[in-house]
Short mmCIF file of C-alpha atoms in Angstrom, two decimals:
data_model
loop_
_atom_site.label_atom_id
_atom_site.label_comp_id
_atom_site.label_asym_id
_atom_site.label_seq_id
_atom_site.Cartn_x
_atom_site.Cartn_y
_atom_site.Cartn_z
CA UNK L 22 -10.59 -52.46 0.94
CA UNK L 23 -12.32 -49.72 -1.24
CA UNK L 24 -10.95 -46.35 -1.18
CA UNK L 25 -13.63 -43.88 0.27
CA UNK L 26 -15.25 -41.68 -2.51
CA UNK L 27 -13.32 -38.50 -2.08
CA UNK L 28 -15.06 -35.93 -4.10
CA UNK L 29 -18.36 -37.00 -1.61
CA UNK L 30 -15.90 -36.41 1.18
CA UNK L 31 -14.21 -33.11 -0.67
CA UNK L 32 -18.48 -31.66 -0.83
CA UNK L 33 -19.64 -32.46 2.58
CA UNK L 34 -16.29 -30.72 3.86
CA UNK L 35 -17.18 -27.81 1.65
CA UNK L 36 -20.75 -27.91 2.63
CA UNK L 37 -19.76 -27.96 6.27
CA UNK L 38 -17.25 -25.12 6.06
CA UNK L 39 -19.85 -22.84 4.10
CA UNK L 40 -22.60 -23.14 6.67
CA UNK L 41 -19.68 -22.53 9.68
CA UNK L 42 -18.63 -19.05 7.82
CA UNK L 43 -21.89 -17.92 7.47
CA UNK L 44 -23.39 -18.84 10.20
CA UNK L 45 -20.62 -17.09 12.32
CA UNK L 46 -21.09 -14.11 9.85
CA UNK L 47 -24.95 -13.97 10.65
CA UNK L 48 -24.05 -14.86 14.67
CA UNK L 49 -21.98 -11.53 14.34
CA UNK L 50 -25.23 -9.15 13.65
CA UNK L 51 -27.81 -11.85 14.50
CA UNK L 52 -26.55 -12.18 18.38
CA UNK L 53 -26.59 -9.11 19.42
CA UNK L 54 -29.98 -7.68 17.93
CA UNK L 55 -31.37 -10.52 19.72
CA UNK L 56 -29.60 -9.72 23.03
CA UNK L 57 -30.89 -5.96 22.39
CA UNK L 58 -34.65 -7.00 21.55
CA UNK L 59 -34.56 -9.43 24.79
CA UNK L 60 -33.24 -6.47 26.66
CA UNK L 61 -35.84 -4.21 25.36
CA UNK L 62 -33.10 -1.73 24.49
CA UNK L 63 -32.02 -1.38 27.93
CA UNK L 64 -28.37 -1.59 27.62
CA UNK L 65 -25.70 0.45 28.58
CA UNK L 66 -21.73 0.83 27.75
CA UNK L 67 -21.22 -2.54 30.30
CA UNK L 68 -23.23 -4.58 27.77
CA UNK L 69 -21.69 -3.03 24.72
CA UNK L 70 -18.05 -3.46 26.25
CA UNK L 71 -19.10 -7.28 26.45
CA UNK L 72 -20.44 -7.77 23.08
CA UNK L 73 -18.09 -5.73 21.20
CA UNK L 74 -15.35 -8.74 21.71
CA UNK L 75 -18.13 -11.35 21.18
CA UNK L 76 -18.71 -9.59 17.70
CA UNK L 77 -15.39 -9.60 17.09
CA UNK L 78 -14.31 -12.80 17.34
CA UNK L 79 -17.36 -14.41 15.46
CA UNK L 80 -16.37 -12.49 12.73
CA UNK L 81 -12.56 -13.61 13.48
CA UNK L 82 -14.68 -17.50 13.10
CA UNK L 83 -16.02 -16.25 9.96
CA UNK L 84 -13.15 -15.20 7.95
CA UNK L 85 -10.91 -17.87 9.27
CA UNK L 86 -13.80 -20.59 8.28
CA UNK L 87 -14.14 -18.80 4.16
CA UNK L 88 -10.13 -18.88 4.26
CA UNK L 89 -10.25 -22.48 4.96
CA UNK L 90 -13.18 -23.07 2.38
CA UNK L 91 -11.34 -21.19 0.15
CA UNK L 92 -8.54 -23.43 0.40
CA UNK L 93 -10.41 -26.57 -0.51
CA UNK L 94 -12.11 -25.14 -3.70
CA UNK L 95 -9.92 -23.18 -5.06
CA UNK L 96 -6.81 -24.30 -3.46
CA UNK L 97 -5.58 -20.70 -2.02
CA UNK L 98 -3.31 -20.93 1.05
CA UNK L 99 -5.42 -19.54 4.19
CA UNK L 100 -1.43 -18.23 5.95
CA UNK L 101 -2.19 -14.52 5.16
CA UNK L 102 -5.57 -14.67 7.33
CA UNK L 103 -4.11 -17.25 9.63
CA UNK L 104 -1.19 -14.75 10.39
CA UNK L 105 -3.82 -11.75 10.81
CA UNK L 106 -6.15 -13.79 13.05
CA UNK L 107 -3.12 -15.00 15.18
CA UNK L 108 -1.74 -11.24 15.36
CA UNK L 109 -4.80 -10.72 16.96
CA UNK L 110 -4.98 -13.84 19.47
CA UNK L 111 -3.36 -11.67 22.88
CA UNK L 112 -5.96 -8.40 21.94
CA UNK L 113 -8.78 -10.66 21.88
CA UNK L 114 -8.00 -12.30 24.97
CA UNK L 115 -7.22 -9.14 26.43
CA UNK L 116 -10.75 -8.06 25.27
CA UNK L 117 -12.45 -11.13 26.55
CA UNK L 118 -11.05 -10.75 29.83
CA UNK L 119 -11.89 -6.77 30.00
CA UNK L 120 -15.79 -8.43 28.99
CA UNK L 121 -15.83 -10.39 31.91
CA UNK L 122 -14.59 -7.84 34.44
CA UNK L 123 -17.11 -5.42 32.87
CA UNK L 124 -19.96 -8.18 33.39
CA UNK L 125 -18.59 -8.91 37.30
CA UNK L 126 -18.75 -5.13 37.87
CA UNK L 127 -22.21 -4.50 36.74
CA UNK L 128 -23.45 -7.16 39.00
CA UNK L 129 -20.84 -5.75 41.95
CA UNK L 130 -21.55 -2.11 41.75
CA UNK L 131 -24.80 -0.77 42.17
CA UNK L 132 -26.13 1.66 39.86
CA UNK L 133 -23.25 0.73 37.20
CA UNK L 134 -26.01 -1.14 35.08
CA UNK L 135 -29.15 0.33 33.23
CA UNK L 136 -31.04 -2.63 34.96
CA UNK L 137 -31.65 -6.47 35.09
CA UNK L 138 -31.75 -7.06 31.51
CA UNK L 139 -28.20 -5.00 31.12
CA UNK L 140 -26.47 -7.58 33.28
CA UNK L 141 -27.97 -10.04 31.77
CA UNK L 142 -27.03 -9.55 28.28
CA UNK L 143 -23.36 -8.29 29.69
CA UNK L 144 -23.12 -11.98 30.92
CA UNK L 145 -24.28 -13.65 28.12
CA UNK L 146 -21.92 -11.72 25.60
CA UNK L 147 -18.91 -12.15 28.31
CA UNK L 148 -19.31 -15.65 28.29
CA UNK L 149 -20.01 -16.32 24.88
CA UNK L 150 -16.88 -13.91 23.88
CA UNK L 151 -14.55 -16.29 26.38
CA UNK L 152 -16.11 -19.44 24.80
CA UNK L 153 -15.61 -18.45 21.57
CA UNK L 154 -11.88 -17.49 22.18
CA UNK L 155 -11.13 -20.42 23.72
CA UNK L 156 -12.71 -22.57 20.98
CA UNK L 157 -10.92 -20.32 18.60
CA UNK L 158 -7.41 -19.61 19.86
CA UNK L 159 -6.92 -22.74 22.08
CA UNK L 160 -9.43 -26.08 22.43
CA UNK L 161 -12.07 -26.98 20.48
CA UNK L 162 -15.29 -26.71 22.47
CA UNK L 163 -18.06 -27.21 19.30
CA UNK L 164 -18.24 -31.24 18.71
CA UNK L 165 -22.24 -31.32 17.96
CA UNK L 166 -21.94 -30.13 14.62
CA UNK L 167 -20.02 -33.44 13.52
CA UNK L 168 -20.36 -37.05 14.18
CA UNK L 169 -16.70 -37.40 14.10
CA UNK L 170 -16.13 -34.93 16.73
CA UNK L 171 -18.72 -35.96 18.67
CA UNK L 172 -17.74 -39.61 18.79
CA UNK L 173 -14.10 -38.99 20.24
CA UNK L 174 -14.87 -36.67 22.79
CA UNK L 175 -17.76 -39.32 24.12
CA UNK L 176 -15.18 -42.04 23.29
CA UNK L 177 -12.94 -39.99 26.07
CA UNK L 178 -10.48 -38.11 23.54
CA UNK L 179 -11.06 -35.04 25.60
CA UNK L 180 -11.03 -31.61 23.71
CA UNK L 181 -8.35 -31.63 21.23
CA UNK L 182 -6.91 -28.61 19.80
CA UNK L 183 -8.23 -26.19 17.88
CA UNK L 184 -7.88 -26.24 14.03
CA UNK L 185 -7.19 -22.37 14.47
CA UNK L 186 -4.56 -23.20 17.39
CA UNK L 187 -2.68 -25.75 14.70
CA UNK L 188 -2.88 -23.77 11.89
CA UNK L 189 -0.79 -20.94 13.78
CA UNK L 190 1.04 -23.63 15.48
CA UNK L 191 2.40 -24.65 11.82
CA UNK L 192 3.04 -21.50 10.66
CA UNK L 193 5.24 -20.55 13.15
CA UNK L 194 7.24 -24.11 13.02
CA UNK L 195 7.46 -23.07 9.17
CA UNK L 196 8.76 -19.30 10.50
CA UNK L 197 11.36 -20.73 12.66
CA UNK L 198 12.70 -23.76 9.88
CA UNK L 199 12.37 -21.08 7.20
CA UNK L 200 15.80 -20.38 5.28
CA UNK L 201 15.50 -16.73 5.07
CA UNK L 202 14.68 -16.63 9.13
CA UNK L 203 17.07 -14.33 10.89
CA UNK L 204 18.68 -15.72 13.80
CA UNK L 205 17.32 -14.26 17.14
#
């Protein structure tokens, strides 16, 4: 059997992890302009409450996708933004949750909203903020952007867990069987 060409592997990984970085980079400023041109401006703090942790964690996406490129071209260990993306796992769940409490309160109490459009974009940004944690931090949700993906979860592998999730997974297995650990 033929051993698969792996610098045509190596490039479409590459190519795949530069358009994930970027396009979570762009998602970060692109997102919520849109959400504020749909709304016609007509936001208030409930809305920005919701998309400040969207923001956040697209840009947590970002880095984490450029550390992981970086790895495969230039062969730099992605730990140091692993560890500072994992140190930041319980605030942004903490801040996902706060976004959806905000959201259920502007459509609970009246005259907490600007309007309509305010809810609206409060909802969109809480749910996108507690998608994108929990395809971050925990499961992976995305499988459309590869075949590979795709063709286990049809083929009933479920959602498996996130490259994020076993990154810091394996870090802290290495913390624990590290040497220089100090007994607890």
């Amino acid at each position: 059997m033929a051993k698969p060409d792996t610098s045509t592997a190596r490039q479409k990984l590459i190519s795949r992890l530069t358009g994930y970085w970027r396009i979570e980079a762009a998602n970060a400023l692109l997102v919520p302009v849109f959400m504020v041109l749909v709304a016609d401006g007509r936001i208030g703090v409930g809305s920005i409450a919701a998309i400040l942790p969207m923001m956040a964690l697209l840009i947590i996406g970002a880095a984490y996708w450029r550390a992981k490129l970086h790895q495969i071209e230039h062969g730099t260990s992605p730990d140091k933004t692993v560890k500072w993306i994992a140190a930041l796992d319980f605030p942004m769940a903490i801040a996902s949750a706060v976004a959806i409490a905000v959201c259920i309160s502007l459509w609970s109490i009246d005259g907490l909203a600007v309007g309509t459009a305010d809810r609206w974009v409060a909802t969109a940004a809480a749910v996108l903020a507690a998608l994108e944690y929990i395809n971050y931090y925990h499961r992976q949700l995305q499988h459309f952007d590869h075949w590979a993906d795709w063709k286990r979860l049809i083929a009933g592998g479920g959602f498996r867990k996130s490259q994020l999730r076993q990154d810091i997974d394996r870090l802290k297995i290495t913390a624990r069987s590290s040497p220089d650990q100090k007994p607890r």
